[in-house]
Each structure stands twice: as structure tokens, then as C-alpha cells.
Short mmCIF file of C-alpha atoms and ligand atoms in Angstrom, two decimals:
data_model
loop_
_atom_site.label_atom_id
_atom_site.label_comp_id
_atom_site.label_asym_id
_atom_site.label_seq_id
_atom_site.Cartn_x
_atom_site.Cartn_y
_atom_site.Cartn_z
CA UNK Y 1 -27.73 10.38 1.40
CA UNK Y 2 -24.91 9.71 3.40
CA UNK Y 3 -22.74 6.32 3.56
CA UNK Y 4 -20.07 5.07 6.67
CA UNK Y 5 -17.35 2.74 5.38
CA UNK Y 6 -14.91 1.29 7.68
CA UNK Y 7 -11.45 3.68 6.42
CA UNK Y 8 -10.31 2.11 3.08
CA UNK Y 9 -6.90 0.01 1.83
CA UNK Y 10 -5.44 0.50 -1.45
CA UNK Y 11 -3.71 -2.85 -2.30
CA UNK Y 12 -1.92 -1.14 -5.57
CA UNK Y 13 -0.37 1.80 -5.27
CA UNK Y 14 2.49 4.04 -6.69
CA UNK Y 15 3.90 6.69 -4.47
CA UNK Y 16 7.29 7.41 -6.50
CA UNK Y 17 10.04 8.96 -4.99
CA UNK Y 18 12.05 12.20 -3.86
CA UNK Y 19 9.89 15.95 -4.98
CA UNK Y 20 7.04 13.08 -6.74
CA UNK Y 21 6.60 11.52 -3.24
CA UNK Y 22 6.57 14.63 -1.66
CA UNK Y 23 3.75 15.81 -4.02
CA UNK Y 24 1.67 12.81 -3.79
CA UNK Y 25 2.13 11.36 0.02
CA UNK Y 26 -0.97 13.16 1.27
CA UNK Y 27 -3.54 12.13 -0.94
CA UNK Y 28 -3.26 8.72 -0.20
CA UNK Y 29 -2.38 8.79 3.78
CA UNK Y 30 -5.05 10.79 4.67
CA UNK Y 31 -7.79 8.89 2.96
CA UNK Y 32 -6.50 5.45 3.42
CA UNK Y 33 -5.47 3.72 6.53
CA UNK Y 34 -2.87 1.57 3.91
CA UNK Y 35 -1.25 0.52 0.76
CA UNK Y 36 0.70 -1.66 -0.82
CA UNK Y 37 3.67 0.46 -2.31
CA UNK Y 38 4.51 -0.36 -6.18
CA UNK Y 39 8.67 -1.20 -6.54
CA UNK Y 40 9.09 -0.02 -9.72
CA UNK Y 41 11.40 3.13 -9.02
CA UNK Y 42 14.76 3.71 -10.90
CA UNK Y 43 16.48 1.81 -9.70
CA UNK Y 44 13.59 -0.64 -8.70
CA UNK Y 45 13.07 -1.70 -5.09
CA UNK Y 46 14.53 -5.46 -5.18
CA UNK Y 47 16.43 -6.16 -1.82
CA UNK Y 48 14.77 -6.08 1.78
CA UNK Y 49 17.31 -3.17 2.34
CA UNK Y 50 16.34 -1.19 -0.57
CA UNK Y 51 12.57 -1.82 0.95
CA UNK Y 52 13.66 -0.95 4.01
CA UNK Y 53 15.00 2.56 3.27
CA UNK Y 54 12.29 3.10 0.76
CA UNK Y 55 9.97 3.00 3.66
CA UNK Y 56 11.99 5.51 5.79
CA UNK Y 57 11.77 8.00 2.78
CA UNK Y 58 8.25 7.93 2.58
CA UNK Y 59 7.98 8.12 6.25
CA UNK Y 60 9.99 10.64 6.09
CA UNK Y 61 7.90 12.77 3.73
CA UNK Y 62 4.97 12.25 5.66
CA UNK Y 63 6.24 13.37 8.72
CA UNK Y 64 7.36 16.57 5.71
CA UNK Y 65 3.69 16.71 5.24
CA UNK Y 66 2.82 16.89 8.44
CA UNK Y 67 0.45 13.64 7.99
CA UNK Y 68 -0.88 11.97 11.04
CA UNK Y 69 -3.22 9.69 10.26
CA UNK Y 70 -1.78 6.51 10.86
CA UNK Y 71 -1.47 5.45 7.30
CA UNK Y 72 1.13 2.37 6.53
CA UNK Y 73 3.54 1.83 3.91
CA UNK Y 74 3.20 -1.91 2.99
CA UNK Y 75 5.94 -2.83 0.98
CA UNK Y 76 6.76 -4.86 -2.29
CA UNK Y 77 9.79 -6.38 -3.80
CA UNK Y 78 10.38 -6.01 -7.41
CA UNK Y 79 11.32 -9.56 -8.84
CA UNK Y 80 14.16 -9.80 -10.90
CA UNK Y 81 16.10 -12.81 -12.78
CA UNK Y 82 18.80 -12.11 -9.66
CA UNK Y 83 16.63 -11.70 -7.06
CA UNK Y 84 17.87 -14.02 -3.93
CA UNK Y 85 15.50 -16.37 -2.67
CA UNK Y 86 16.63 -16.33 1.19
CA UNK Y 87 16.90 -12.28 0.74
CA UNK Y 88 12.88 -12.58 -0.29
CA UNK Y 89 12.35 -14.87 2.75
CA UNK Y 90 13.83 -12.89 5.55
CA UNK Y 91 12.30 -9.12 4.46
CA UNK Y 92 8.33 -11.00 4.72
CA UNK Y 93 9.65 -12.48 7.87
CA UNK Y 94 10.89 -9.66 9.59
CA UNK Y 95 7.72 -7.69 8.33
CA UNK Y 96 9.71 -5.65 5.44
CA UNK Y 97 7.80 -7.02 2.80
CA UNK Y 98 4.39 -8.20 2.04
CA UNK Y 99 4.69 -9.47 -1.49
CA UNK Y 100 6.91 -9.60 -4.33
CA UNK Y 101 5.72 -7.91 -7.45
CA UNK Y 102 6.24 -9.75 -11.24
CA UNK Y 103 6.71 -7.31 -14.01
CA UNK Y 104 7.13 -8.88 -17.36
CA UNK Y 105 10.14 -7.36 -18.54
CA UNK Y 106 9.29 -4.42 -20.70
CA UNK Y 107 5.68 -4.54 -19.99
CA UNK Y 108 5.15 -1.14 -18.46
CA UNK Y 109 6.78 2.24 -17.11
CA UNK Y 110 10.15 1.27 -15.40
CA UNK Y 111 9.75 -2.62 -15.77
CA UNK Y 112 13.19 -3.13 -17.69
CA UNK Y 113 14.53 -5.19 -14.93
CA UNK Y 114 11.63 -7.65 -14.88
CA UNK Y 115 11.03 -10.82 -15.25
CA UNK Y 116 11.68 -11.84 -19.29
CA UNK Y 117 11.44 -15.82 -18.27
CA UNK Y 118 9.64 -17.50 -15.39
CA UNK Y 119 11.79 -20.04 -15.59
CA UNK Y 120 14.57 -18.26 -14.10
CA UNK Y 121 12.67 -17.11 -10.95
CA UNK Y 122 11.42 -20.47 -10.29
CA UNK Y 123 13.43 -20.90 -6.99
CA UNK Y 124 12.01 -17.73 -5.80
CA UNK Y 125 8.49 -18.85 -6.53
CA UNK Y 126 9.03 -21.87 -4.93
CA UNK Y 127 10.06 -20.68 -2.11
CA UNK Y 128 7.42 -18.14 -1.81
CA UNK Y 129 4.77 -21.06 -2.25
CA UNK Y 130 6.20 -22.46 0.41
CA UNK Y 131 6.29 -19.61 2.64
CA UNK Y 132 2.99 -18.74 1.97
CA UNK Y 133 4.28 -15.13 0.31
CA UNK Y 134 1.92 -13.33 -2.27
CA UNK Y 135 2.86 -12.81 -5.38
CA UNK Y 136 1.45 -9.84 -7.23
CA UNK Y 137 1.49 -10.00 -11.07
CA UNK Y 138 1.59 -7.51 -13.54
CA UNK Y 139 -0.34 -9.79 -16.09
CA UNK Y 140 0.43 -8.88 -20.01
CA UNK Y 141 2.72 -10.02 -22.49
CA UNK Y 142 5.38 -8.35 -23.53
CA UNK Y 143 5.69 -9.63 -27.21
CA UNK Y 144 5.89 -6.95 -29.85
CA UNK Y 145 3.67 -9.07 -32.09
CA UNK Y 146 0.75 -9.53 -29.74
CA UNK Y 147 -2.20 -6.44 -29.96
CA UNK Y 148 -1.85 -4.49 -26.88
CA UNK Y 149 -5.16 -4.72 -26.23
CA UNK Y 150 -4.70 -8.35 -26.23
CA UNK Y 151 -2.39 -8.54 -24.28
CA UNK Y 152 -4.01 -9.29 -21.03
CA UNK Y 153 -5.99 -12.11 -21.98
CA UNK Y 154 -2.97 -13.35 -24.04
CA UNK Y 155 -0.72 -13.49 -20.63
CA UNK Y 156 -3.71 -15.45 -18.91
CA UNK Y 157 -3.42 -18.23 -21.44
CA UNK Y 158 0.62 -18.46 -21.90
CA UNK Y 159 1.87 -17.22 -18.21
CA UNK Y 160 -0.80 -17.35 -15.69
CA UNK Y 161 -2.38 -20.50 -16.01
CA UNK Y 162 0.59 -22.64 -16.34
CA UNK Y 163 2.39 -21.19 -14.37
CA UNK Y 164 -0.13 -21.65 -11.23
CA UNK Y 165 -0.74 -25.48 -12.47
CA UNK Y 166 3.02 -25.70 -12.12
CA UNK Y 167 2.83 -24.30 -8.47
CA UNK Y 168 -0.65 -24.27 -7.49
CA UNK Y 169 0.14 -23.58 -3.85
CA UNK Y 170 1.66 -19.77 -5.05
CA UNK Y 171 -1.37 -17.13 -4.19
CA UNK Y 172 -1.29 -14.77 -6.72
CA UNK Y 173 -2.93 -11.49 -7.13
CA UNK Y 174 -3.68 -10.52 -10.74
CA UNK Y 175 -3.35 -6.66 -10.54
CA UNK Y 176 -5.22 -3.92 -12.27
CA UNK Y 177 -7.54 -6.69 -14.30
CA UNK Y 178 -9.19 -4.91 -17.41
CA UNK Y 179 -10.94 -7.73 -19.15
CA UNK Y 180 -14.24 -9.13 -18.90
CA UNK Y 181 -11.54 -12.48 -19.74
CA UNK Y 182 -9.21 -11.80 -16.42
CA UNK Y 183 -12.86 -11.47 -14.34
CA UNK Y 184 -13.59 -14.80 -15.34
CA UNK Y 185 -10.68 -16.41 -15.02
CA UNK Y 186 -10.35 -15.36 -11.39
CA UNK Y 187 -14.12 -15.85 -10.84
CA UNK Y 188 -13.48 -19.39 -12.45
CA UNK Y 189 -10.93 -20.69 -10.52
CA UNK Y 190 -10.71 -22.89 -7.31
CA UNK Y 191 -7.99 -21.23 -5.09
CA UNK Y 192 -4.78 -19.15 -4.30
CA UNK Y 193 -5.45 -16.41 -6.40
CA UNK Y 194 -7.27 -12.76 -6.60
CA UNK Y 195 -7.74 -9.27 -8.80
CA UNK Y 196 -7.00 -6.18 -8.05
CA UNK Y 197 -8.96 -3.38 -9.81
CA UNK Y 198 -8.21 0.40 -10.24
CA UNK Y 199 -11.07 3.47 -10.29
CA UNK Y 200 -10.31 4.48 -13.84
CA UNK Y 201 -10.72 1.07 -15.54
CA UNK Y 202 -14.17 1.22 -13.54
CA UNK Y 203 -14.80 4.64 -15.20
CA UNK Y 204 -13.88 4.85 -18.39
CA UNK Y 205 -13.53 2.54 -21.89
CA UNK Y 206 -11.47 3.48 -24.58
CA UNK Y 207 -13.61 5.27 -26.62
CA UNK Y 208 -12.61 7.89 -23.82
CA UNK Y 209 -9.17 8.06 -24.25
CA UNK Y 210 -9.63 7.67 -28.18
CA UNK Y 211 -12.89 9.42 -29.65
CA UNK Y 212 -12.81 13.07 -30.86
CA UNK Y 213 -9.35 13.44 -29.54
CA UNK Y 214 -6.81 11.70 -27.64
CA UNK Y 215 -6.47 12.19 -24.03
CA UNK Y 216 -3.10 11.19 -22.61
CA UNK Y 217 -4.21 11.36 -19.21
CA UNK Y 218 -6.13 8.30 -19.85
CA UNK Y 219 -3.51 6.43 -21.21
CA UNK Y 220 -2.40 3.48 -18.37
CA UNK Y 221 -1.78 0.23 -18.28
CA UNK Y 222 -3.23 -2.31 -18.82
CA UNK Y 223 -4.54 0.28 -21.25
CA UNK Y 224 -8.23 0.84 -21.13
CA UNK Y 225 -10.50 -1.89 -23.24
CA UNK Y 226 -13.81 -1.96 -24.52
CA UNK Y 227 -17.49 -0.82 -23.02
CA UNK Y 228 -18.04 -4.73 -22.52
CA UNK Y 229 -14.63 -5.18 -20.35
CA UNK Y 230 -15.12 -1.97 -18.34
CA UNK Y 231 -19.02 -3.68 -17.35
CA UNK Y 232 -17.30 -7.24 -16.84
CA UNK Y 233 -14.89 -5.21 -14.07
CA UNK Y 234 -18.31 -3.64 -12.81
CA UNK Y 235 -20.28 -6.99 -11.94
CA UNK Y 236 -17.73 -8.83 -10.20
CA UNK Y 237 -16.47 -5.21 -8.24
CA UNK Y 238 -19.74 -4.81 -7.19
CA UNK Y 239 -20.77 -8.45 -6.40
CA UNK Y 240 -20.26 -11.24 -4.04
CA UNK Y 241 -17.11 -12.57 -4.76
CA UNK Y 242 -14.37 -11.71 -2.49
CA UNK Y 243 -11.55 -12.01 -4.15
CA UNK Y 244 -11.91 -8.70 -5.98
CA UNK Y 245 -10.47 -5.68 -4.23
CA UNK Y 246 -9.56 -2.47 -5.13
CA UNK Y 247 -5.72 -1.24 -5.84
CA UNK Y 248 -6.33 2.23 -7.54
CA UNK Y 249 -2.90 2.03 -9.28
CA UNK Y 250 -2.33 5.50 -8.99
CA UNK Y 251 0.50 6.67 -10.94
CA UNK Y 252 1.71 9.93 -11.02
CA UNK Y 253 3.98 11.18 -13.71
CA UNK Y 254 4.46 14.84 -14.21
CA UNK Y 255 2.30 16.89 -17.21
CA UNK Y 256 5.44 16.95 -19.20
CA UNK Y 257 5.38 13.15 -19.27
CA UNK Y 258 1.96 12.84 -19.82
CA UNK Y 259 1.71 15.52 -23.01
CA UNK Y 260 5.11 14.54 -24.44
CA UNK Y 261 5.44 12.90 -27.89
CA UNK Y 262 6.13 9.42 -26.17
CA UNK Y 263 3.46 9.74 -23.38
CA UNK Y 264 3.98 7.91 -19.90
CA UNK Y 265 1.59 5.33 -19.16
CA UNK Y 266 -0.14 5.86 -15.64
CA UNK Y 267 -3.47 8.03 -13.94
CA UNK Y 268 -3.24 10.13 -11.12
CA UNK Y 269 -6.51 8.83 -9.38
CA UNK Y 270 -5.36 9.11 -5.35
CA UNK Y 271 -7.28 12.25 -4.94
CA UNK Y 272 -11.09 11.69 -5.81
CA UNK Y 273 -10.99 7.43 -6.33
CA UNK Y 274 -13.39 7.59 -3.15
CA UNK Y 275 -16.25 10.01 -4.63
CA UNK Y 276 -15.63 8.21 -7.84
CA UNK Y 277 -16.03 4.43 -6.76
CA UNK Y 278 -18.92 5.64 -4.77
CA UNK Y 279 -20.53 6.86 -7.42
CA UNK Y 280 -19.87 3.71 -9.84
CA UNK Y 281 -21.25 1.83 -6.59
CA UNK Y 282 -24.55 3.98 -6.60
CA UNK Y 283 -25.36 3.65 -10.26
CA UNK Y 284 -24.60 -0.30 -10.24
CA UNK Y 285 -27.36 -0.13 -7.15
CA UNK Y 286 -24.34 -1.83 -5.43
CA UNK Y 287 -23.44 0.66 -2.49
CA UNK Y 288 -24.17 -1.83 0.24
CA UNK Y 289 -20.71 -3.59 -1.62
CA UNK Y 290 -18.66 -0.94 -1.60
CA UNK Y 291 -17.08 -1.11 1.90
CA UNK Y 292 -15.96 -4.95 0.87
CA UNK Y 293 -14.82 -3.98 -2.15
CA UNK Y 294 -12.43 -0.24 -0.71
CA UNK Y 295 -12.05 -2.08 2.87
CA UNK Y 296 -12.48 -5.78 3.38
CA UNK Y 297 -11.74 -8.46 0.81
CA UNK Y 298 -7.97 -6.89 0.07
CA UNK Y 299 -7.24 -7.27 4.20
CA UNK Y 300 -9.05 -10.72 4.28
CA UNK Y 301 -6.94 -11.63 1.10
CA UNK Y 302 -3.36 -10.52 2.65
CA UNK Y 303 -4.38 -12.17 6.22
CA UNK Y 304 -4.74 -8.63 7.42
CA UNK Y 305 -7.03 -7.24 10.42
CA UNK Y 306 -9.54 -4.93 9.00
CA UNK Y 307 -9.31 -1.30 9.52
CA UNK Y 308 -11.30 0.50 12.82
CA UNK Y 309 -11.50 3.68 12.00
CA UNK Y 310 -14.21 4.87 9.30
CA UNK Y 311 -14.83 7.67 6.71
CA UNK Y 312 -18.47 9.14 4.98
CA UNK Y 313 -19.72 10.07 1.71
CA UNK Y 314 -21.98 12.03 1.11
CA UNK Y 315 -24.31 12.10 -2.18
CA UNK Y 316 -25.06 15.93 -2.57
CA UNK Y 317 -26.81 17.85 -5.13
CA UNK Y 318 -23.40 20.23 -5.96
CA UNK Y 319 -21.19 18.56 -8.04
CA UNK Y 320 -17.65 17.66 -6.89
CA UNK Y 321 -15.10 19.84 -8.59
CA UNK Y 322 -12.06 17.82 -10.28
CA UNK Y 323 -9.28 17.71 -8.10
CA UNK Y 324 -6.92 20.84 -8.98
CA UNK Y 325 -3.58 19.76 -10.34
CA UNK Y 326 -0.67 19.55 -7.89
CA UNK Y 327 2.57 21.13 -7.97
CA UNK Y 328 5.97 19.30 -8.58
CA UNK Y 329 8.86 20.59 -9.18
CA UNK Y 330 8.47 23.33 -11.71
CA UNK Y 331 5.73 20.73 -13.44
CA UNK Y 332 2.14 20.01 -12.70
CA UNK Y 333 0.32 16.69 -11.51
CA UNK Y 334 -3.47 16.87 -13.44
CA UNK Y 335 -5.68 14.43 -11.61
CA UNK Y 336 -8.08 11.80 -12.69
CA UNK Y 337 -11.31 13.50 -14.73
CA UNK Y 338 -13.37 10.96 -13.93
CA UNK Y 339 -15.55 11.74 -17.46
CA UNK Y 340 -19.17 11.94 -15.86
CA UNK Y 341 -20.44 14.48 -12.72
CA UNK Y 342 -19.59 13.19 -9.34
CA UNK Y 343 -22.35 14.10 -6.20
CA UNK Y 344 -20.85 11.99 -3.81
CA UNK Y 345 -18.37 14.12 -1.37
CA UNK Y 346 -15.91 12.61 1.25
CA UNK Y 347 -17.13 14.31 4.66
C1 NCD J 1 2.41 2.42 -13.79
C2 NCD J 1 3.48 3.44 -13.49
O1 NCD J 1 3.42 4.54 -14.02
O2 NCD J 1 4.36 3.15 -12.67
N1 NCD J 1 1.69 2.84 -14.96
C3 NCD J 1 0.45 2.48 -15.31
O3 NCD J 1 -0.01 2.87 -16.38
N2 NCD J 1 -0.29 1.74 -14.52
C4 NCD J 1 3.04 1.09 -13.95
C5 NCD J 1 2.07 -0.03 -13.87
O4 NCD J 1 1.47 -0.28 -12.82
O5 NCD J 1 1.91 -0.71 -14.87
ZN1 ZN J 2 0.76 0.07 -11.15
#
């Protein structure tokens, strides 16, 4: 069985920087036409200038690649408490920029400079409302008290929802949702805002990061939630609401980082998210939604035109070996296991 897709997007994506880049560039231009590049580098991307040059180095290591296949860098400002409104406004209208990304201060890997109270980005937000710039949203609390695996539907209730009654003309994307509580709430409400959802959090609940051993390649965040969240992600991925998209929210860190006794959050999923979203597609009976889901609803969301070129998988009876793991540095990059056989090939 074979399937045509028009050539996907990936609307969350973290490409890293310097020998990381280098390692990582490929995997992502040759199988999608674009993506929306992640800020959160040391130092974090937070002027148009910093965006700017950003986008030269990964140019630059494509064209180090040797990678011609048209993919774009679409970039993201990371918001601080300093951030400067007008500096925000002229990198989306010169085409720098095509959203501004909210960390919670502390939430996740290299978020220190985030946001710790909305209140003090308020004249950014306000201006973004009314400059009809997206703002994408890392959504969990950061307080120590709080479960983490509550901590998703805890930022719903205390950040998100007041703070889009407080500016309800803001679009928002809710990134990487986990919870069958985030599906809802997006499902649920009227206007101006959207989910992004990642491969792995399709794949895998965490009973596989957890039972009969712990796997630190599955450790991310949002960190991976129960059975009944990962089948809430399923429904609306695979049904007819636009407003869910994919953003793989591949995140490379090095094996070192990974198997170290403070273990980096993030999954390296660039390489085989295609095979693997096809197959969550195929056993949801869904495959006639995949193409909105990798290639439609995250360019109708951002007011973008919709890719022309295409790409085929392929449903074969061999399975689809693992991805092998990628050099950097001295180090090694191990790459998603997606936890079940994949038959489904990229032609
Ligand atoms: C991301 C990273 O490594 O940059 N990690 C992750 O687990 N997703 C940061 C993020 O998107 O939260
Ligand atoms: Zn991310």
C-alpha cells in the first residue's frame, strides 16, 4: 500500500547550534519543505538580529550538507521579561520572525531566561495581538510544588485561560499538548488558538519510559502521561479538527546528556517521525488524515501557502530498521525507538 502526501511542515522544531546543527540539519530539510526553529539556544535567540544570524548559520550548514531541497528556516523569538516590543514588531514585519515563543521560566532545557510573570510581557503581548503575531506557548508550570505530570493541565487553568480572556485577540499555539485535558481545551474553545503535537507523545505512554527499566531516551517534555492522554492526542490528531498540527519537537542532545545522572529532557524523532505517524495513522484507520495533520492545518494556521511538492510511504512487509545513531562530536545522537515495528517506508 502506498500513500502521496503533499511534502510535510514541522511547526516545532529544535535544530541547535554549531557541530549539533551540523549533525541534525539533514534529517529535517530533506524530509520537510519547513519548520519553525525552537529559540532556546545558550544564549537564547531574543532579538530580530540574533534571529537573523541564527538563520545564516543554519543556512550555512545546509549548504555544509550539501542540502538542496528547498527547506526553510522559519524563525522564533524567545520572549523574555526585556524583550522590546517594537524590536518584536519589525523582525515579523520584515519576515525575520514568525512567532515569539513563551517559556515559563525554568520549565524546560535552556528556559532560564523565560518568562517567570506574564505580567511583565504584557506590552509585548499586546502588541502582538494587535499585529496579528502568533504566540507559541510552552504550556506548564513551573512551581516546584505542582506534580510534573500535572503540570500541563495545571498551566491551562492558572496561565492559559486567563491570560487569553485578558487578550482574546492573541492566537496562541499550545505546543507539544500531552493531555487528554489540553485536547479539550483547544477542541473546546471558540477562537485564536491551536496545538501542536509531537510523534513520540503519539507513540508512547509512560509506562514506556518507566516499566522494567527506565529509558532516558524517552524522557521529554511535557514528559510523557498516561495510556488515556496518549489516546486523547490520537482522536483529535487523527480527526476533523484543524487546529491540531504536528511540531515533532525534535530535540537532540548528545548520549552523554541523555545517560548522565541528571538526564536532558528532549527525543531525537527528525529521522523516522514520517514512517512513525504513518503508522499511528494506519492503526487509528485515519490515513486519509494524515496529510492535514503533517501538511495542511499548521500552514492554514500560520496564514501560510501549502506546500507543492509531495513525498510517499510505503506500507511494506520488511520492517523499518531504527534509525542508526548519528555522530557528533566525539558523542553519539540515538534516535527515536518508536517501541512497536514500523512497515511503512518513506520512498
Ligand atoms: C526541548 C529541548 O531539549 O530543547 N526538550 C524537550 O524535552 N522537549 C525543550 C522543549 O521543547 O521543552
Ligand atoms: Zn521543544
Amino acid at each position: 500500500m502506498r500513500i502521496t502526501l503533499r511534502r510535510p511542515d514541522d511547526w516545532h522544531l529544535h535544530l541547535r547550534d554549531g557541530d549539533m546543527l551540523a549533525a541534525v540539519v539533514e534529517a529535517s530539510a530533506t524530509r520537510f519543505a519547513r519548520a519553525l526553529i525552537m529559540p532556546n539556544l545558550i544564549p537564547p535567540v531574543v532579538t530580530g538580529a540574533d534571529a537573523k544570524r541564527y538563520r545564516q548559520r543554519i543556512e550555512e550548514a545546509l549548504q555544509n550538507a550539501g542540502v538542496d531541497s528547498g527547506f526553510t528556516a522559519l524563525m522564533t523569538l524567545y520572549l523574555t521579561e526585556d524583550t522590546v516590543a517594537q524590536d518584536v514588531l519589525n523582525a515579523a514585519n520584515d519576515g525575520t520572525v514568525l512567532a515569539v515563543k513563551l517559556y515559563p521560566a525554568g520549565a524546560t532545557t535552556n528556559s532560564a531566561s523565560g518568562v517567570a510573570s506574564i505580567d511583565r510581557v504584557m506590552p509585548v503581548l499586546e502588541m502582538m495581538a494587535d499585529n496579528d503575531i502568533m504566540l507559541c506557548i510552552h504550556g506548564e508550570v513551573t512551581d516546584p510544588s505542582i506534580d510534573i505530570f500535572d503540570r500541563e493541565a495545571r498551566f491551562i487553568d492558572t496561565v492559559l485561560d486567563p491570560l487569553r480572556k485578558r487578550l482574546p485577540e492573541l492566537r496562541i499555539v499550545m505546543e507539544h499538548i500531552t493531555t487528554g485535558d489540553a485536547a479539550q481545551y483547544v477542541s473546546e474553545s471558540e477562537r485564536n488558538l491551536a496545538a501542536s503535537i509531537t510523534t513520540h507523545h503519539l507513540m508512547i505512554n509512560r509506562n514506556h519510559m518507566l516499566a522494567g527499566g527506565i529509558r532516558p531516551h524517552y524522557y521529554c517534555l511535557p514528559i510523557v502521561k498516561r495510556e488515556e492522554h496518549r489516546q486523547a492526542l490520537v482522536k483529535v490528531a487523527t480527526g476533523t479538527d484543524n487546529r491540531f498540527f504536528l511540531g515533532t519537537d525534535s530535540a537532540p542532545h548528545t548520549r552523554t546528556a541523555k545517560l548522565s545522572e541528571c538526564g536532558c529532557a528532549g527525543v531525537f524523532s527528525a529521522a523516522n517521525t514520517l514512517e512513525c505517524l504513518a503508522t499511528v495513522f494506519d492503526e487509528a484507520c485515519a490515513l486519509d488524515r494524515l496529510e492535514a495533520f503533517t501538511s495542511a492545518n499548521g500552514a492554514n494556521w500560520y496564514g501560510l501557502p501549502l506546500n507543492n511538492q509531495s513525498i510517499t510511504l510505503e506500507k511494506r512487509s520488511e520492517e523499518l530498521p531504527c534509525p542508526p545513531p548519528i555522530a557528533v562530536g566525539d558523542d553519539l545522537l540515538v534516535a527515536f525507538d518508536p517501541a512497536r515495528p514500523i512497515f511503512w517506508h518513506l520512498v
